[in-house]
XYZ file of C-alpha atoms in Angstrom:
448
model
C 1.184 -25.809 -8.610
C 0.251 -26.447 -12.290
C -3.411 -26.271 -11.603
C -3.389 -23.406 -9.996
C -2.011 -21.610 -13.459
C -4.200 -24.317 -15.861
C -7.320 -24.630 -14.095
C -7.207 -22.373 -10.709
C -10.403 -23.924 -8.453
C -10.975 -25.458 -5.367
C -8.969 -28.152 -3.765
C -11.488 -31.307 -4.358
C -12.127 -29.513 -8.230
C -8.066 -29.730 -8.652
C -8.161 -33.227 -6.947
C -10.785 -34.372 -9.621
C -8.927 -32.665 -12.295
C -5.525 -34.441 -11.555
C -7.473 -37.868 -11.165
C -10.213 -37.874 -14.048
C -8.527 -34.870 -16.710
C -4.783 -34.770 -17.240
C -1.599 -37.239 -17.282
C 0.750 -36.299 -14.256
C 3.401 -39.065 -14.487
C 3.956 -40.803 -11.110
C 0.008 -39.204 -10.055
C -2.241 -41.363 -11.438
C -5.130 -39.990 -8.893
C -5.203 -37.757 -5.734
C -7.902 -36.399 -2.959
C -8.525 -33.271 -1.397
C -6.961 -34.679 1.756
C -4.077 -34.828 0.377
C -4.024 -31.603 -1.673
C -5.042 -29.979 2.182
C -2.053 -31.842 3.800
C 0.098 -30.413 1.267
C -0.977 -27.156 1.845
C -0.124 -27.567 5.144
C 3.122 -28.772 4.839
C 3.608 -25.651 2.096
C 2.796 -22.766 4.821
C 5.596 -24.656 7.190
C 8.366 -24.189 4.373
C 6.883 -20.851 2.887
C 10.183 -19.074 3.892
C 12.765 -21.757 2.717
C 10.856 -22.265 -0.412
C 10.738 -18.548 -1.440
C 14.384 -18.369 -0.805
C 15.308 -21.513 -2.914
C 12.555 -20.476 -6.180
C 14.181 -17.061 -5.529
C 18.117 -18.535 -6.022
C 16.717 -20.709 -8.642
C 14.583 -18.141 -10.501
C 17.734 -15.604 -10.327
C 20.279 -18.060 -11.630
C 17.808 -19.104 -14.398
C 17.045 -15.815 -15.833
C 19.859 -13.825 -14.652
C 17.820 -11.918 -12.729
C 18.768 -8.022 -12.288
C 17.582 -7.528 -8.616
C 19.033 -3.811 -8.694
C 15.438 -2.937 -9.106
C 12.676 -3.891 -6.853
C 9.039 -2.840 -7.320
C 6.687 -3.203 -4.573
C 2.782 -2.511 -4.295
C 0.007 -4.162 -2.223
C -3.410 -5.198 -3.490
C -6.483 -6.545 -1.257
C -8.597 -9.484 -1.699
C -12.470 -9.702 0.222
C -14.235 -12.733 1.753
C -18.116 -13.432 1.532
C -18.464 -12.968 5.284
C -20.666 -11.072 6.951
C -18.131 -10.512 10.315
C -14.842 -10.685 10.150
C -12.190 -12.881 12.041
C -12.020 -12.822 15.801
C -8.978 -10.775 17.055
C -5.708 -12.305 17.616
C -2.361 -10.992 19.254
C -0.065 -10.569 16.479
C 3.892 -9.414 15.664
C 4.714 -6.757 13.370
C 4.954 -9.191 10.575
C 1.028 -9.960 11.496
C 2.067 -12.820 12.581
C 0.090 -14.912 15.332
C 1.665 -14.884 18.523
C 1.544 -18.265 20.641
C 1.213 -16.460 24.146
C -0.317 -13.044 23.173
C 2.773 -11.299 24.259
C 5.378 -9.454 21.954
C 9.115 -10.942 21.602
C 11.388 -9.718 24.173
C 13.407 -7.177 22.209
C 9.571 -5.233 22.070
C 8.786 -6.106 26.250
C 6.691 -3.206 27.138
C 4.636 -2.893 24.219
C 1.092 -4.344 23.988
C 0.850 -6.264 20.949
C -1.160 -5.825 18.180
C -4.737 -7.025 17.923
C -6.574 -8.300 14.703
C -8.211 -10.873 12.912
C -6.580 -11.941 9.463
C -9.891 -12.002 7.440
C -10.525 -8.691 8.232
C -12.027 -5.127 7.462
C -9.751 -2.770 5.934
C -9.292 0.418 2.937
C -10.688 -2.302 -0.193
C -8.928 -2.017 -3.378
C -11.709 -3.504 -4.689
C -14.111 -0.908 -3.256
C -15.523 -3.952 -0.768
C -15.380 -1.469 2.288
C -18.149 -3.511 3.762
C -16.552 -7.344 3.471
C -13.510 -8.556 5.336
C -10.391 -8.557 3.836
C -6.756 -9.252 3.978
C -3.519 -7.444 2.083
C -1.473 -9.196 0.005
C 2.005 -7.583 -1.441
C 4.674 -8.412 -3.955
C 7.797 -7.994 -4.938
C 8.891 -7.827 -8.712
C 11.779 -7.256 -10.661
C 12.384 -5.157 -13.671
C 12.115 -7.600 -15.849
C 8.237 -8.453 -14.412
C 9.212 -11.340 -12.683
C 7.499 -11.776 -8.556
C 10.290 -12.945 -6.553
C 8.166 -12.874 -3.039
C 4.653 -12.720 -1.627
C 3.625 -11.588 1.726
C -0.015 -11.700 3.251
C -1.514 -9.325 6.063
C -4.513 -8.837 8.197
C -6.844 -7.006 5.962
C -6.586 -3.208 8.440
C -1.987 -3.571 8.388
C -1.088 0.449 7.512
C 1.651 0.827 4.716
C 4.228 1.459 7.628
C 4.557 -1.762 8.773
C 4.318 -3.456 5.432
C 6.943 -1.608 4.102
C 9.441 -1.950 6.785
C 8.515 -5.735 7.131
C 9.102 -6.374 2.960
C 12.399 -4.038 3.725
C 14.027 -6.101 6.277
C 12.634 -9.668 4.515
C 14.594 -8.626 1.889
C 17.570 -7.522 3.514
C 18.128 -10.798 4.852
C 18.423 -11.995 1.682
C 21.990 -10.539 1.623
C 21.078 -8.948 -1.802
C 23.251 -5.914 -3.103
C 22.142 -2.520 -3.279
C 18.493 -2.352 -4.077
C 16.613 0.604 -5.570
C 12.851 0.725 -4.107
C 10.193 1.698 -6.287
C 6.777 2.077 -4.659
C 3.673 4.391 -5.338
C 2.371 7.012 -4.045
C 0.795 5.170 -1.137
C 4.046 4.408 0.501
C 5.474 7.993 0.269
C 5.390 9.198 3.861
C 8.191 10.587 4.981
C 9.171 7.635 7.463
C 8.721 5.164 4.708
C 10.943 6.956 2.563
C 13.367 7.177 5.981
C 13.258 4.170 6.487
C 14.252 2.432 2.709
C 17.023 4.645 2.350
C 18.983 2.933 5.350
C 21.379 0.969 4.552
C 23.103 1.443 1.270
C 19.540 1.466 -0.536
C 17.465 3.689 -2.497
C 14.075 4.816 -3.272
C 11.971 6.006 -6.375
C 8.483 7.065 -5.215
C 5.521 8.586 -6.543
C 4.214 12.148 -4.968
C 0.890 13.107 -5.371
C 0.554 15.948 -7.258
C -2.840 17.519 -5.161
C -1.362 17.427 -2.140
C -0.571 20.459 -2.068
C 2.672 19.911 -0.302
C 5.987 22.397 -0.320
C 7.609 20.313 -2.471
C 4.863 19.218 -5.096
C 4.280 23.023 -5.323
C 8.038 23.837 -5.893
C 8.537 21.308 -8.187
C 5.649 22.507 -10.051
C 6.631 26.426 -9.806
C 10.409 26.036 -11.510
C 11.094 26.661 -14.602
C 13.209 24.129 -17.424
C 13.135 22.290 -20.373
C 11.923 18.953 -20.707
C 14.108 16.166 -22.256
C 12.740 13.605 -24.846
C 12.851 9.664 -23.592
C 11.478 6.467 -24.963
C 7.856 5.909 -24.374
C 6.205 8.434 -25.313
C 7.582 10.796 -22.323
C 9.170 13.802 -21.035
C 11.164 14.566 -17.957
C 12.756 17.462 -16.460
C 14.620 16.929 -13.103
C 13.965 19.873 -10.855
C 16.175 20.899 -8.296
C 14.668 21.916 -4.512
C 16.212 19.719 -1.764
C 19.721 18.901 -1.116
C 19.437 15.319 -0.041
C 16.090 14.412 -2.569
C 15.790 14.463 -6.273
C 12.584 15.269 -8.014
C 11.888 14.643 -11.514
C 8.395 15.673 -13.045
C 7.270 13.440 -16.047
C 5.249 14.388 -18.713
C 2.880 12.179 -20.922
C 1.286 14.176 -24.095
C -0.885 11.313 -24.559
C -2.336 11.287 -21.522
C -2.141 14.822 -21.066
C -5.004 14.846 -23.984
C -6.587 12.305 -22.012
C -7.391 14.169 -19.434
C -8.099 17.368 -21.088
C -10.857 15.547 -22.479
C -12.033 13.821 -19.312
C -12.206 17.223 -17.797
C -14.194 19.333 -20.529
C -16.605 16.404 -20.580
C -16.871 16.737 -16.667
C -17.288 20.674 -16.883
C -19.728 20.693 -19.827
C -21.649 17.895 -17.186
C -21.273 20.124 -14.754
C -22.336 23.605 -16.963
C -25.508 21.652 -17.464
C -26.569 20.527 -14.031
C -26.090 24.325 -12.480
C -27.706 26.217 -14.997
C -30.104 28.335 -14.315
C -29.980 27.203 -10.564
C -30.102 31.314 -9.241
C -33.576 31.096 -9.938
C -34.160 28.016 -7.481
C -34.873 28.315 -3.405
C -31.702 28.560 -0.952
C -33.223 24.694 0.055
C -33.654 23.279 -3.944
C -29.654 24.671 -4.224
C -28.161 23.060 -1.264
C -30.222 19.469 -1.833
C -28.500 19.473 -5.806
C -24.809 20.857 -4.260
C -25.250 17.770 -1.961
C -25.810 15.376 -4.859
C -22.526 16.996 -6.496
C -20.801 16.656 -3.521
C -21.086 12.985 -4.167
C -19.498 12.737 -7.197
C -15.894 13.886 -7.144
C -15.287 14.137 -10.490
C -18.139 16.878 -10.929
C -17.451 18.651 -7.161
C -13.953 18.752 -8.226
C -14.665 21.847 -10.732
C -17.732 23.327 -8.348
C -17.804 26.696 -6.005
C -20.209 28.593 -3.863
C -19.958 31.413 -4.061
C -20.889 33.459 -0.528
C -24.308 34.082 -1.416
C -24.734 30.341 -2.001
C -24.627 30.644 -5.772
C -23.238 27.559 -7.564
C -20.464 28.488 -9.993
C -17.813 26.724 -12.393
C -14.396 26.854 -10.263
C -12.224 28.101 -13.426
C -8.989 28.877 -11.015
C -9.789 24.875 -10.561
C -9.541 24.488 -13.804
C -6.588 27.016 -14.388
C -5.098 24.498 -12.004
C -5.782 21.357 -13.200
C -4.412 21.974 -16.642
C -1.355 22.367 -15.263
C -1.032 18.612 -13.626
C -2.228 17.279 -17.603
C -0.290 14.181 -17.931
C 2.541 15.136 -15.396
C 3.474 12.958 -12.566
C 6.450 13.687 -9.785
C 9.081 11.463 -8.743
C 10.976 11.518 -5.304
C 14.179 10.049 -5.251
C 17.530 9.559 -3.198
C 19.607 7.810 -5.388
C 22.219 10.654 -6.701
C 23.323 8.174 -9.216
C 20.400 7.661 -11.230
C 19.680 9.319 -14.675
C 16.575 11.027 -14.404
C 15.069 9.144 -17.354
C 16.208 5.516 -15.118
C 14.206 6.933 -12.598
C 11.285 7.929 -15.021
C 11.604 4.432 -16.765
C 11.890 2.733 -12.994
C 8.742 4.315 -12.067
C 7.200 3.256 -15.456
C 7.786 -0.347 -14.862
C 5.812 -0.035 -11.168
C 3.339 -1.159 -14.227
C 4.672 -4.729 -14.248
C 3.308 -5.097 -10.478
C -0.108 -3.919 -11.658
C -0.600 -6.585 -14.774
C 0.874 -9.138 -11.644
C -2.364 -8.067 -10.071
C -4.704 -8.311 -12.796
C -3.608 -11.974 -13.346
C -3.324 -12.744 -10.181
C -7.224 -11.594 -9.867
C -8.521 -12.649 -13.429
C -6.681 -15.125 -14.962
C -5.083 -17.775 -11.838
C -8.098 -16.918 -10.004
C -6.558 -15.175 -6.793
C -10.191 -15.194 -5.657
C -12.557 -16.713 -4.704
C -10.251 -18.189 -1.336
C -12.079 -21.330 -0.517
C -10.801 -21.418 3.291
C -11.334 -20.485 6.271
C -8.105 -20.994 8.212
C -5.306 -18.354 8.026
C -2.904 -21.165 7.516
C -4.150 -22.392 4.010
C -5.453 -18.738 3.598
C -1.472 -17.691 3.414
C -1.044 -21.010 1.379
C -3.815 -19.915 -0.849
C -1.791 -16.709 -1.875
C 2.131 -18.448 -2.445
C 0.200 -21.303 -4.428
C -1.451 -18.308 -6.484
C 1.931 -16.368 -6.499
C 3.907 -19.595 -7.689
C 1.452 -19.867 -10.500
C 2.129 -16.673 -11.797
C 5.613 -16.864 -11.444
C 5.491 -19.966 -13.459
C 3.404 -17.938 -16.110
C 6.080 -15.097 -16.112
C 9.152 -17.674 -16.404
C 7.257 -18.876 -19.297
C 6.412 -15.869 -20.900
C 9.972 -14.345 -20.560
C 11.373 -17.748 -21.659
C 9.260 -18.189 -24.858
C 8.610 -15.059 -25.865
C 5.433 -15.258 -26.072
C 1.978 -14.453 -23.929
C 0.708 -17.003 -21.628
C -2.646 -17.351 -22.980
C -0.694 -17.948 -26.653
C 1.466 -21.141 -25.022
C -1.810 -22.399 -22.833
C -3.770 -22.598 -26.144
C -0.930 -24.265 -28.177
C -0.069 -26.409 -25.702
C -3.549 -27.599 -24.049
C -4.100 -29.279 -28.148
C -1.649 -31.842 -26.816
C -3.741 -35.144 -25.571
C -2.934 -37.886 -24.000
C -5.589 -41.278 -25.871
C -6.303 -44.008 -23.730
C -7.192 -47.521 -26.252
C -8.111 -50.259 -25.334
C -8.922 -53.689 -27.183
C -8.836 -57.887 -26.911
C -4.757 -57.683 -26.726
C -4.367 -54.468 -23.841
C -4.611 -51.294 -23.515
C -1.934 -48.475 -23.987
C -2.278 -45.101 -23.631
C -0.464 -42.602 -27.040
C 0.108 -39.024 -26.826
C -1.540 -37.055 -30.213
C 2.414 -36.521 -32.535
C 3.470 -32.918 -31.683
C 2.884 -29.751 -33.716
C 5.805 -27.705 -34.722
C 4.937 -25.167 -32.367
C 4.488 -27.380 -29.699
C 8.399 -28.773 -30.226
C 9.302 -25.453 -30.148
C 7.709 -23.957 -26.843
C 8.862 -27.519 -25.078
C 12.308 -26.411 -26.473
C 12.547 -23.279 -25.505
C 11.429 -24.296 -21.700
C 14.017 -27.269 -21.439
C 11.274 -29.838 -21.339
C 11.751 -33.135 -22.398
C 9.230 -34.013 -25.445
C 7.029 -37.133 -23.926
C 7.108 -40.472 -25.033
C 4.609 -41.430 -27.792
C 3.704 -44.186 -25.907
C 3.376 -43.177 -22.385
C 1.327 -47.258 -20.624
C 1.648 -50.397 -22.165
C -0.550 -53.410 -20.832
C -1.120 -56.498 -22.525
C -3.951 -57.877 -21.989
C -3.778 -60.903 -19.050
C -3.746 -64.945 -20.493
């Protein structure tokens, strides 16, 4: 696990580093056979592992699991066709005989390949995929992974990550998930039990309640952050609170008088060009969201800036709309709950950027799903580490990557001396619990 958060590469790189670049007492070398068999053996105890590091992880930190935040990401493959279709489970799980378990006898099951093509989060439409999700607490910290064929819909995802959890005997849990997860069966289905649900609505979708919401009247309250709420009342067994950002509220203004000035300047004088010149430029717009988003025809075919679009659109400014069914909540918990959906997000961006989620260099769906908990342990090793010291990752991997291990050697032996710690250096080791290393780590004298 430590080189996937130090120095995140392939298995025969991390077998090279462990032999020829760092001190790992009682691993003086390794291969890539044996960093494949131990892959191996990690997919076999994926679920008993998560379960301990989750117990151990809780205990540690004193983990408040009253909060869970859940979002997916994707992650493409250099491959021109994608995996050849398997039967699977719901959990997208290969199935041994191609037939479903026997609670689900009658049903067909499900056919795909696990490298395959799928809605990219990377906008990769045209390589194979898979669909990874986590699960993080409020405090930021991932307490479990899960990996999909790259085409699974949010339904089953959710309800799988649902009842995973559930089995974990945890107590009431409060599920915050964006807006992609906000159909009404999803939201259904994480409210059974004794749980509960913050989601995200979208605010253009023009549905009943968004434009309810929207349409009542109140004053907003003041919370930390930089934000305002006001919860709105329209359903008897839902709560919706709108939140309000003046910062970004600005932001947007400004993104959308640069678009409209853009746009202002492409239609001009377009009445004077042919019916066929018109329709070739409102195809080009039509391209580009952002600019059709403000456009209208008029019924003559005249191009024209959509001000009730506008008039619109200046009303969403820096608002977003929460859903919730917990009637316990404060609407500025549920606000804040929703705000920390952000902790999943800067999961993904070091998953992707700094312990290298890709490139996957494997082929086999076994050490494909290995790939991700290795990646997922690493960053759960970065967050303990962060939340433990205080401090950033990249400010301990600095301070602590100046500590070197000297091999000498001479007529009488060799011995190998680590450089005498920095002050900082004693401290971060103290703050994690770890044992400062001997000064002298190998003594030989040289043979008679």
């Amino acid at each position: 696990m430590p080189d996937a958060a130090l120095a995140p590469s392939s298995k025969l790189a991390a077998a090279d580093w462990v032999t020829h670049d760092v001190h790992v007492e009682g691993l003086p070398a390794t291969d890539d056979d044996a960093c494949y068999r131990a892959m191996d053996w990690l997919h076999e105890v994926t679920d008993d592992l998560e379960r301990q590091v989750f117990d151990e992880v809780a205990n540690l930190l004193n983990l408040e699991v009253d909060l869970l935040f859940f979002d997916t990401t994707s992650t493409y493959f250099e491959l021109e066709e994608a995996d050849e279709p398997v039967a699977r489970d719901d959990k997208g799980n290969v199935l041994a005989n191609d037939r479903p378990p026997a609670e689900e006898v009658g049903e067909s099951a499900d056919q795909a390949g696990f490298r395959t093509f799928g809605k990219s989060k990377d906008s990769h439409d045209d390589l194979p995929q898979i669909v990874i999700g986590m699960a993080v607490t409020r405090d930021g910290i991932p307490v479990r992974v899960w990996s999909w064929p790259g085409n699974t819909g949010d339904q089953k995802l959710i309800r799988q990550v649902k009842d995973d959890m559930r089995d974990w005997t945890l107590s009431k849990i409060v599920w915050v998930t964006d807006r992609g997860f906000s159909s009404e069966r999803n939201r259904r289905y994480l409210r059974q039990g004794e749980n509960a649900y913050i989601v995200g609505e979208k605010l253009r979708s023009g549905s009943p309640e968004v434009k309810a919401a929207l349409s009542r009247q109140g004053r907003y309250g003041e919370i930390a952050g930089n934000m305002r709420v006001k919860e709105v009342r329209i359903s008897e067994t839902e709560r919706f609170v709108i939140c309000h950002n003046p910062e970004a509220a600005a932001r947007d203004q400004h993104i959308r008088e640069q678009l409209v000035s853009q746009l202002t300047t492409l239609i001009e004088d377009t009445d004077q060009l042919s019916d066929f010149k018109r329709g070739e430029l409102r195809g080009k717009i039509a391209d580009k969201p952002g600019l059709n988003r403000y456009l209208r025809t008029t019924p003559a075919g005249k191009l024209r800036i959509d001000t009730a679009k506008i008039k619109t659109e200046e009303n969403l400014d820096g608002k977003y709309l929460l859903r919730c069914s917990d009637p316990q909540l404060s609407a500025e918990d549920i606000a804040l709950g929703y705000k920390q959906l952000l902790e999943v997000e800067r999961g993904w961006r070091d998953m992707k950027q700094i312990i290298d989620l890709r490139p996957v260099y494997h082929r086999l769906e076994e050490r494909i799903r290995a790939h991700v908990v290795l990646r997922w342990l690493a960053l759960l090793l970065i967050r303990i580490i962060e939340t433990t010291t205080d401090a950033t990752w990249t400010t301990v991997r600095r301070e602590l990557d100046r500590l070197h291990l000297g091999t000498f050697t001479g007529p009488t032996g060799l011995f190998r001396q680590v450089t005498t710690l920095t002050k900082p250096q004693t401290d971060l080791l103290a703050k994690l619990h770890i044992p400062t290393p001997k000064q002298i780590i190998t003594l030989e004298p040289a043979p008679r």
